[in-house]
Short mmCIF file of C-alpha atoms and ligand atoms in Angstrom, two decimals:
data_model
loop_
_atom_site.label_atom_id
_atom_site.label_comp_id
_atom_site.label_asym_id
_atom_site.label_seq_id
_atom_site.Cartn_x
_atom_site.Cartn_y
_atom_site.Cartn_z
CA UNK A 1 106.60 106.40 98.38
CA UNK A 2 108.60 104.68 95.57
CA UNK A 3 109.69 100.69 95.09
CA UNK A 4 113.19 100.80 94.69
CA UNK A 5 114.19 97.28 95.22
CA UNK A 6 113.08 93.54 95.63
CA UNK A 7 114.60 90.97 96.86
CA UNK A 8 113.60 87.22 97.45
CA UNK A 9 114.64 84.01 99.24
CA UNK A 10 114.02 80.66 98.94
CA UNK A 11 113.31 78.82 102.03
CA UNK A 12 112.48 75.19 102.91
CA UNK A 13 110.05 74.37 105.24
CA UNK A 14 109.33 71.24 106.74
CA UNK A 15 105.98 69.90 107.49
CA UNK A 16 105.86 68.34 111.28
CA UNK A 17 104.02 65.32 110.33
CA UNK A 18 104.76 64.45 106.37
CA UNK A 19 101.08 65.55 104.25
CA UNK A 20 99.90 62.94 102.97
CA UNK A 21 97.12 64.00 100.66
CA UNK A 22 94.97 61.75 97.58
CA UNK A 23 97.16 61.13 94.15
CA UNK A 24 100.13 61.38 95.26
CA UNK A 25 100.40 64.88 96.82
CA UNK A 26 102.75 64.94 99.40
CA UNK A 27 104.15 67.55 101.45
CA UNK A 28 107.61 67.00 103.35
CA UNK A 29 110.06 69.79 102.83
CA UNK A 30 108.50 72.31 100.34
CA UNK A 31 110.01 75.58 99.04
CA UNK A 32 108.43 79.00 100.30
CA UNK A 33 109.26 82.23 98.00
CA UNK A 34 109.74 84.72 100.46
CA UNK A 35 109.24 88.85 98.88
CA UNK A 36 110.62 91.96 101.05
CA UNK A 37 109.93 95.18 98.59
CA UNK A 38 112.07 98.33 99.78
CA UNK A 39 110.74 101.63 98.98
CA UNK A 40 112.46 104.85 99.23
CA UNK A 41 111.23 105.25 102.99
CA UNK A 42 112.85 102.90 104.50
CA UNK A 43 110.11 100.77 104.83
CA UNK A 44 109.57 97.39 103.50
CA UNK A 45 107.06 95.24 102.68
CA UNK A 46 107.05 91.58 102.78
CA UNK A 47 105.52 88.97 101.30
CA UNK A 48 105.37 84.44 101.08
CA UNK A 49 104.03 81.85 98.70
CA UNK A 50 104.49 78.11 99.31
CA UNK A 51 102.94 76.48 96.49
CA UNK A 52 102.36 72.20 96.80
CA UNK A 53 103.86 70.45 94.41
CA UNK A 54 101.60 69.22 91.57
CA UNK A 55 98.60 70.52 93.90
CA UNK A 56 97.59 73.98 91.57
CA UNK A 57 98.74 75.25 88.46
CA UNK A 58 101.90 77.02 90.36
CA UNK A 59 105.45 75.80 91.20
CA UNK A 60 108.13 77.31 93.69
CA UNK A 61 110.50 77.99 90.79
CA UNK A 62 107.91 79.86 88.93
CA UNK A 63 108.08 83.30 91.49
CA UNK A 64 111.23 84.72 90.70
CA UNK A 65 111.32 84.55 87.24
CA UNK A 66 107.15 85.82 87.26
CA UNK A 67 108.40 88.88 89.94
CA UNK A 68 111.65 89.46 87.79
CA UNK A 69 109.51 89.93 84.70
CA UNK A 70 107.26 92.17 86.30
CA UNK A 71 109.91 94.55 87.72
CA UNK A 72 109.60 97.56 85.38
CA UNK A 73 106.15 97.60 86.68
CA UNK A 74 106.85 97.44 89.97
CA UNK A 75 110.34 99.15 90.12
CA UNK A 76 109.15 102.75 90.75
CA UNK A 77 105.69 102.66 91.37
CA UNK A 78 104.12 104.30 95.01
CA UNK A 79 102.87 100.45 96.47
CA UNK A 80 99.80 102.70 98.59
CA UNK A 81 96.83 101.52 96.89
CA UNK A 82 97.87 97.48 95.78
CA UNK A 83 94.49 97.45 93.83
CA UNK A 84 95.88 100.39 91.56
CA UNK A 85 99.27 98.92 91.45
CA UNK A 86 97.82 94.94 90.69
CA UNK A 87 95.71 96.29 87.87
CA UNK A 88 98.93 97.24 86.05
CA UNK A 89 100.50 93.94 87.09
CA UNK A 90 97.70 92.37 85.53
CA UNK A 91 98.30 94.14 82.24
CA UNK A 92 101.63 93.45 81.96
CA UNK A 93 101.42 89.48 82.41
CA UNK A 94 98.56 87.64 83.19
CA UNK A 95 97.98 84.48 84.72
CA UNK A 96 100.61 83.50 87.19
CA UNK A 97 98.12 83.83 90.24
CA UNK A 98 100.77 82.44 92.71
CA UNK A 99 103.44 84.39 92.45
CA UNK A 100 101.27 87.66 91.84
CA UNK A 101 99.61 86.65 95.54
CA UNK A 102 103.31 87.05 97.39
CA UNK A 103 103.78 90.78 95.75
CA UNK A 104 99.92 91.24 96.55
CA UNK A 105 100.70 90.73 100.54
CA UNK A 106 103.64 92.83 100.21
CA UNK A 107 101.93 95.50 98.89
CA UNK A 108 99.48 95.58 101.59
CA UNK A 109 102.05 95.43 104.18
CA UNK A 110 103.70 98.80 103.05
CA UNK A 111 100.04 100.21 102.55
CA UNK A 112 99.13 99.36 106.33
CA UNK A 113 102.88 100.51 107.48
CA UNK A 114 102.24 103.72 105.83
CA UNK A 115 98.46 104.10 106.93
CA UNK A 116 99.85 103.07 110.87
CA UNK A 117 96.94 100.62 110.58
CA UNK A 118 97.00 96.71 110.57
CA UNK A 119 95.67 95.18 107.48
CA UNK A 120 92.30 94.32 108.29
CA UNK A 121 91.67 97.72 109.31
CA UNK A 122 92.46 98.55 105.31
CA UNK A 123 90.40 95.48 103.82
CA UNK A 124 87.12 96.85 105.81
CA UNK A 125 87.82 96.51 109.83
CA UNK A 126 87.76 94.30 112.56
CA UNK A 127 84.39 92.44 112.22
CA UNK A 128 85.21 89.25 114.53
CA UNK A 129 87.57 88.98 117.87
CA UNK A 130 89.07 85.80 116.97
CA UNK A 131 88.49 83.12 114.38
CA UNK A 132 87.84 79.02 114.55
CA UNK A 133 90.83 77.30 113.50
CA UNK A 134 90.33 73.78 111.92
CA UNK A 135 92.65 71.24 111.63
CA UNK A 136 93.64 69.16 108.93
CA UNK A 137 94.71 65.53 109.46
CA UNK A 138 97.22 63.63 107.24
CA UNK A 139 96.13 61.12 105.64
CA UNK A 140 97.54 58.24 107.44
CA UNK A 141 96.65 54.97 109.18
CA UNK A 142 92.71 55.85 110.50
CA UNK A 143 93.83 54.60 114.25
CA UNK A 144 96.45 56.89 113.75
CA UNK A 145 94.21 59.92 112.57
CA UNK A 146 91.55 59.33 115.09
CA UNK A 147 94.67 59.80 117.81
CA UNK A 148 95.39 63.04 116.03
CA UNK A 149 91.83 64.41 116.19
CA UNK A 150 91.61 63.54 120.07
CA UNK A 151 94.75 64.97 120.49
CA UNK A 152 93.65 68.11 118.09
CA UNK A 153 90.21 68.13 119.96
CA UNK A 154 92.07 68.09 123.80
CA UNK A 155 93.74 70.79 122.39
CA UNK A 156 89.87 73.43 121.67
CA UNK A 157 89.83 72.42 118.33
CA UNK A 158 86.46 71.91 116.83
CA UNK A 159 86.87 71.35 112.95
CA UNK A 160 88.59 68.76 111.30
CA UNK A 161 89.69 67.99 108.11
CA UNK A 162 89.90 64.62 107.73
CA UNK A 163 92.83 63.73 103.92
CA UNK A 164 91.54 60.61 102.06
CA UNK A 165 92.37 58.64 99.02
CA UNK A 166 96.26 58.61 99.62
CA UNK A 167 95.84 54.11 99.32
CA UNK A 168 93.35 54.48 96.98
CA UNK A 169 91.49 52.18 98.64
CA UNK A 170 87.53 53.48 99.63
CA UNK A 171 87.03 51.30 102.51
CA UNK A 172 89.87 53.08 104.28
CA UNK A 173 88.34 55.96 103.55
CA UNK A 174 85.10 55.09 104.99
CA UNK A 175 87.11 54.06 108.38
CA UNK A 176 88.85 57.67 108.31
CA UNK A 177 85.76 59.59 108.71
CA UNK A 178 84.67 57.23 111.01
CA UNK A 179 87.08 57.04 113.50
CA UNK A 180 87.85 60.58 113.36
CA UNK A 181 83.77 61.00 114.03
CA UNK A 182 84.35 59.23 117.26
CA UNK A 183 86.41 60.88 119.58
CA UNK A 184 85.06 63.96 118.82
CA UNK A 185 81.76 63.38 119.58
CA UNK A 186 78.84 65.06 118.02
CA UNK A 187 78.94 68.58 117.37
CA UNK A 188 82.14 69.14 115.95
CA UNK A 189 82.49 69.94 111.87
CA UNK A 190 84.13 66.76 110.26
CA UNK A 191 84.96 66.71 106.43
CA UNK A 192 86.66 64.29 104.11
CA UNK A 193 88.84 65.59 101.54
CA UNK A 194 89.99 64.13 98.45
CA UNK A 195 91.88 67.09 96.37
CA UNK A 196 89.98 65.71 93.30
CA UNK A 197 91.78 62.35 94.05
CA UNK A 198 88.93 60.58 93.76
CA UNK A 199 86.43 59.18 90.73
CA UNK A 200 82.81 60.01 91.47
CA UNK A 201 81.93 56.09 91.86
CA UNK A 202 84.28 55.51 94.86
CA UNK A 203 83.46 58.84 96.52
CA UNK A 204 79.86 57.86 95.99
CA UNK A 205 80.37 54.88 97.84
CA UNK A 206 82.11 56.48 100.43
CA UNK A 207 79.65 58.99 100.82
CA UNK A 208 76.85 56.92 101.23
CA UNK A 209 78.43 54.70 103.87
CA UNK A 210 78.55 57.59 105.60
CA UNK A 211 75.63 59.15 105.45
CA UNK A 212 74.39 57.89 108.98
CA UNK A 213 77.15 60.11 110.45
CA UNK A 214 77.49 64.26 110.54
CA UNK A 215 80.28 64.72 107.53
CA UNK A 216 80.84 67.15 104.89
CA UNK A 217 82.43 66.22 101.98
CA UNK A 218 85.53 68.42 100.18
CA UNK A 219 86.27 68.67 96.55
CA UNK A 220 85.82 64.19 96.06
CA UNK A 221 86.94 65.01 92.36
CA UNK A 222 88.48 66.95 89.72
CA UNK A 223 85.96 68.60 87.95
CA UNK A 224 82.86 70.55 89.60
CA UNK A 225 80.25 68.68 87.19
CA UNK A 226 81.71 65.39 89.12
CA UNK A 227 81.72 66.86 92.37
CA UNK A 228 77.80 68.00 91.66
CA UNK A 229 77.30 64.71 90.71
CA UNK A 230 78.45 62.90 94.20
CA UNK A 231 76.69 65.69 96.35
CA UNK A 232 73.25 65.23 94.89
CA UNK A 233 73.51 61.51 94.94
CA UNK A 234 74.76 60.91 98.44
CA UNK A 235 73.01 64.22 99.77
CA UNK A 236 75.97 64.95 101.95
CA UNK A 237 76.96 68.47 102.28
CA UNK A 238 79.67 69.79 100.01
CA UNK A 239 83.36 71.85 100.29
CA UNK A 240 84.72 72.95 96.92
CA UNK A 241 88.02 73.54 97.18
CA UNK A 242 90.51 73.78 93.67
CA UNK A 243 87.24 74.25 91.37
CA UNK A 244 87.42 77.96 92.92
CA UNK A 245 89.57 80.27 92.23
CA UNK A 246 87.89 83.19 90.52
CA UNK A 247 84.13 85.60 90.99
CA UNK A 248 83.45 83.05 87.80
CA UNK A 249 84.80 79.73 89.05
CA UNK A 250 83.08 80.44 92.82
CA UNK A 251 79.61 81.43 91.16
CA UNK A 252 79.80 78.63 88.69
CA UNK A 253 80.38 76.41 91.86
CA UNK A 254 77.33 78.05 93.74
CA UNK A 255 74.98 77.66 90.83
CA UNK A 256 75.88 73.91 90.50
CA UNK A 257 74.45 73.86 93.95
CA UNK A 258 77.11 71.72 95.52
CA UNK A 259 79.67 74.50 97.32
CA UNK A 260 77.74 74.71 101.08
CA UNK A 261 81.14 75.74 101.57
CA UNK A 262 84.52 77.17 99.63
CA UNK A 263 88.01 77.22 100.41
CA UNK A 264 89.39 80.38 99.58
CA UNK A 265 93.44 80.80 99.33
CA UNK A 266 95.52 83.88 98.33
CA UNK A 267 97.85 82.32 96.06
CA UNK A 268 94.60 80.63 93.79
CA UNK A 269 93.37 84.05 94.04
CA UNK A 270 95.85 86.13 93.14
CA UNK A 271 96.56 87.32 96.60
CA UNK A 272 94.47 89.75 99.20
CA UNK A 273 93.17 92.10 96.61
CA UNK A 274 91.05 89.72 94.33
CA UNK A 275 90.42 87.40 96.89
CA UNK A 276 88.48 90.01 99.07
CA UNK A 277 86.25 90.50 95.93
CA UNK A 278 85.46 86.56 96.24
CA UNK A 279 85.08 86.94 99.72
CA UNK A 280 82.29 89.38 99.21
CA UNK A 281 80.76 87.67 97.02
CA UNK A 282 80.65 84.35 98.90
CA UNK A 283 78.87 86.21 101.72
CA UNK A 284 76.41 87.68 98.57
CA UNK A 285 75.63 83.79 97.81
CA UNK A 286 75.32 82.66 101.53
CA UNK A 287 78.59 80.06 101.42
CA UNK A 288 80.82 79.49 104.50
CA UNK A 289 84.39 80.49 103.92
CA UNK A 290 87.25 78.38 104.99
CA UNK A 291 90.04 81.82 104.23
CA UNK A 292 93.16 80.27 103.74
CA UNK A 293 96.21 79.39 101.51
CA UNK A 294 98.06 76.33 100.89
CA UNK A 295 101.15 76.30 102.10
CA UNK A 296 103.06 78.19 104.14
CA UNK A 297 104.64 80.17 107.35
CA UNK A 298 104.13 83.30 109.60
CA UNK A 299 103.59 85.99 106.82
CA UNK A 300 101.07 83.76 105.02
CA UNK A 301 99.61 83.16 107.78
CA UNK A 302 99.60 87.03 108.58
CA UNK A 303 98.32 87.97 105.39
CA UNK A 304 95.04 85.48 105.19
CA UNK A 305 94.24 86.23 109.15
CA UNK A 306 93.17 90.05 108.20
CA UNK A 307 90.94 89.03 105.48
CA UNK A 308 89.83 86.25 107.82
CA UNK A 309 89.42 89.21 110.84
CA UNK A 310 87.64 91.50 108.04
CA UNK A 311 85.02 89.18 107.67
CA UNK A 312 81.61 89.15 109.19
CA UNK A 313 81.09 86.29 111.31
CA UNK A 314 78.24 84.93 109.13
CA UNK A 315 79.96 83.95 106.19
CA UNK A 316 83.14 82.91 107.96
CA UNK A 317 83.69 78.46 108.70
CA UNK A 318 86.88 78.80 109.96
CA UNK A 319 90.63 79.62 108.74
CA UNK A 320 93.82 78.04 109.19
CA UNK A 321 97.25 79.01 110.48
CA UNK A 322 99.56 77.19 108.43
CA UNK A 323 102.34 77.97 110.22
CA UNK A 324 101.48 75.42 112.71
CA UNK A 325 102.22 72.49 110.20
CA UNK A 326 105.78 73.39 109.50
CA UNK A 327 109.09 74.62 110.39
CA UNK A 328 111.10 76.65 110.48
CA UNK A 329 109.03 79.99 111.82
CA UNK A 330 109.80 83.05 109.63
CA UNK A 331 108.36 85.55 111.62
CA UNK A 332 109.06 84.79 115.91
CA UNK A 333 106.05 87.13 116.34
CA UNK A 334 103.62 85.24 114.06
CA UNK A 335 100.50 84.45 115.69
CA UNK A 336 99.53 81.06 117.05
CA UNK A 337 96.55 79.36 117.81
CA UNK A 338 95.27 79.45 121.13
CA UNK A 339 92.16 76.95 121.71
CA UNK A 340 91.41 75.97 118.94
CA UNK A 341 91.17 80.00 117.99
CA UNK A 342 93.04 82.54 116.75
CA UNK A 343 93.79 86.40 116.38
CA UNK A 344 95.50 88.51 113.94
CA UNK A 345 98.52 90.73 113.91
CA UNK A 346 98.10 94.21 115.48
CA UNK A 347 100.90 95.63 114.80
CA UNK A 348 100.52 97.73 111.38
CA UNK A 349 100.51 96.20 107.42
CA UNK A 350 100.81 92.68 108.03
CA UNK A 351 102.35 93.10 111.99
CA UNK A 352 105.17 90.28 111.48
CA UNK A 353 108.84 90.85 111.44
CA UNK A 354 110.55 87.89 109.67
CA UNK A 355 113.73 86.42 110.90
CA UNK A 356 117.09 87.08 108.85
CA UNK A 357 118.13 84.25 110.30
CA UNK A 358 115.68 81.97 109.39
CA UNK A 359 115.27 83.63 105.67
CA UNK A 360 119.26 83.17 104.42
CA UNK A 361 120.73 84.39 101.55
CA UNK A 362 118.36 86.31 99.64
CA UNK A 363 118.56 84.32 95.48
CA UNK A 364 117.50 87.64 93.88
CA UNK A 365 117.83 91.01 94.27
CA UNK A 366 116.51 93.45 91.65
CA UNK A 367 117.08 97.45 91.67
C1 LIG B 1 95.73 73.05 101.16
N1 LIG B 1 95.78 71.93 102.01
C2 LIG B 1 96.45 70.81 101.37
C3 LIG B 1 96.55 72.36 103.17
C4 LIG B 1 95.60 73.03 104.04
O1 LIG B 1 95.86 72.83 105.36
C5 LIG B 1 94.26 72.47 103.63
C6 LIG B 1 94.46 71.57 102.52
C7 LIG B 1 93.31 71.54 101.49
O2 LIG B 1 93.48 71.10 100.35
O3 LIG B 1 92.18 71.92 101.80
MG1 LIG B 2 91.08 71.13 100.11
#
């Protein structure tokens, strides 16, 4: 099988409820880079990155112009195999995790099309029947979150992620995790995340003015010696989220004794092929994954629920089916949570068709 052309979109999606996040970080309408790679088959591959804005080091309008550079790579080459083809990608440019994570998942769709197999079949099989969802709460008014987890919690889910430090202000915060704590009684995983919004005095004071209840904290601030710093003062258990991206970054994290848990996303990662690495060795150093991206729609989605299905239940927290947070769907058949739980694709290579309609014009086509 041979890559004979790619082509791209741009589509906007729009969040539900507008993402409020710490620093500024907002997500309202962002812009999805959507991959299909044809091969000389007749099949086709497809693959989606929806990078935040000023959330990672990777923009929307980076893709093209990354994939576009890349094409006399990836123009010709047999896409069985995405490890073999991705270690040439990496030669030819490095960096540019993002935009390398969308041609990852595309791969790996034509790999499980040609194998007849669904994805997670190819990254090591079925180890779990379905996976805990968690869901992640804007950061809003705290009445107003607390609503969201009781209405989140009616609905069989069990983890919550609770946004903080979009005011600034740390006695808000303290409220958030409070009131969110309450309707969903004890039992339940509740964590406070920052996205490094936060200085290490405010989350300290946070922390320990909430140290009577059951909370986790997530990635308070920007760098990990910080983030050490707040876990062993307020002895709360810790998520680090954008301090890993890499073997290096995640066993750096591990050794600093504060990640009890990790966030692991395709497009930090590169896309399915490095981040399975990570993922084995997270289970190696005992850490519960939260498998993930971080934006997104159905093939996203897709792609991060067969590493999330590969994995064995003891290292996995939960995962999270972004396509629940915006609109439009790309994919009618994407899956969708059920319970608070969810299942992936069985259809083979990623098991989504995506929409024409909903896609557009493709902006790019290169042959
Ligand atoms: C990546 N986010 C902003 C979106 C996901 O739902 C989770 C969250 C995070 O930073 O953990
Ligand atoms: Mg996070």
């Amino acid at each position: 099988m041979k890559i004979i052309r790619i082509a791209a979109w741009e589509v906007p999606l729009t969040s539900h409820d507008t993402y409020y996040m710490a620093d500024g970080k907002t997500c309202d309408t962002t812009t999805s880079v959507v991959l299909r790679l044809d091969t000389d088959t007749g099949l086709s591959g497809w693959g989606e990155v929806c990078p935040i804005p000023h959330y990672l080091p990777a923009y929307a309008k980076g893709v093209i112009p990354a994939i576009t550079e890349l094409a006399p790579v990836l123009i010709g080459a047999d896409p069985v195999g995405p490890e073999t083809v991705m270690e040439q990608v990496n030669r030819f440019l490095q960096g540019h995790a993002y935009a390398k994570s969308a041609l990852d998942t595309a791969l790996w769709d034509l790999t499980g099309q040609a194998a007849g197999l669904p994805v997670h079949r190819l990254l090591g099989g079925r180890q779990v029947k379905d996976m805990a969802l968690y869901h992640s709460i804007t950061c809003v008014a705290p009445d107003e979150m607390a609503r969201m987890a009781q209405d989140a919690y009616d609905k069989g889910m069990r983890q919550f992620q609770v946004k903080l430090g979009a005011d600034g202000d740390w006695q808000t915060d303290v409220e958030r995790l409070a009131k969110v704590r309450e309707p969903v009684g004890p039992g339940p995983l509740v964590y406070g995340d920052w996205n490094c919004g936060s200085d290490a005095l405010n989350a300290i004071r946070v922390g320990r003015a909430v140290a009577h209840l059951d909370v986790m904290l997530e990635q308070p601030c920007a760098t990990l010696e910080e983030c050490a710093h707040v876990q062993r003062v307020t002895g709360l258990p810790m998520k680090i989220d954008e301090n890993a991206y890499d073997v290096a970054s995640v066993i750096a994290a591990h050794q600093a004794g504060c990640m009890q848990a990790v966030a692991l996303k395709l497009s930090k990662m590169s896309g399915l092929s490095a981040m399975r690495q990570i993922r084995d060795v997270c289970l190696t150093l005992g850490t519960q994954m939260c498998i993930e991206d971080t934006w997104g729609s159905d093939i996203t989605t897709a792609a991060l629920l067969h590493l999330a299905a590969s994995t064995p239940a003891r290292g996995i927290m939960n995962t999270c089916d972004l396509s629940h947070y915006v609109g439009p769907r790309l994919a009618p058949d994407g899956p969708v949570r059920e319970n608070g739980r969810i299942t992936p694709p069985e259809g083979p290579g990623l098991g989504v068709t995506p929409d024409a309609d909903a896609l557009g014009q493709p902006v790019t086509i290169i042959d």
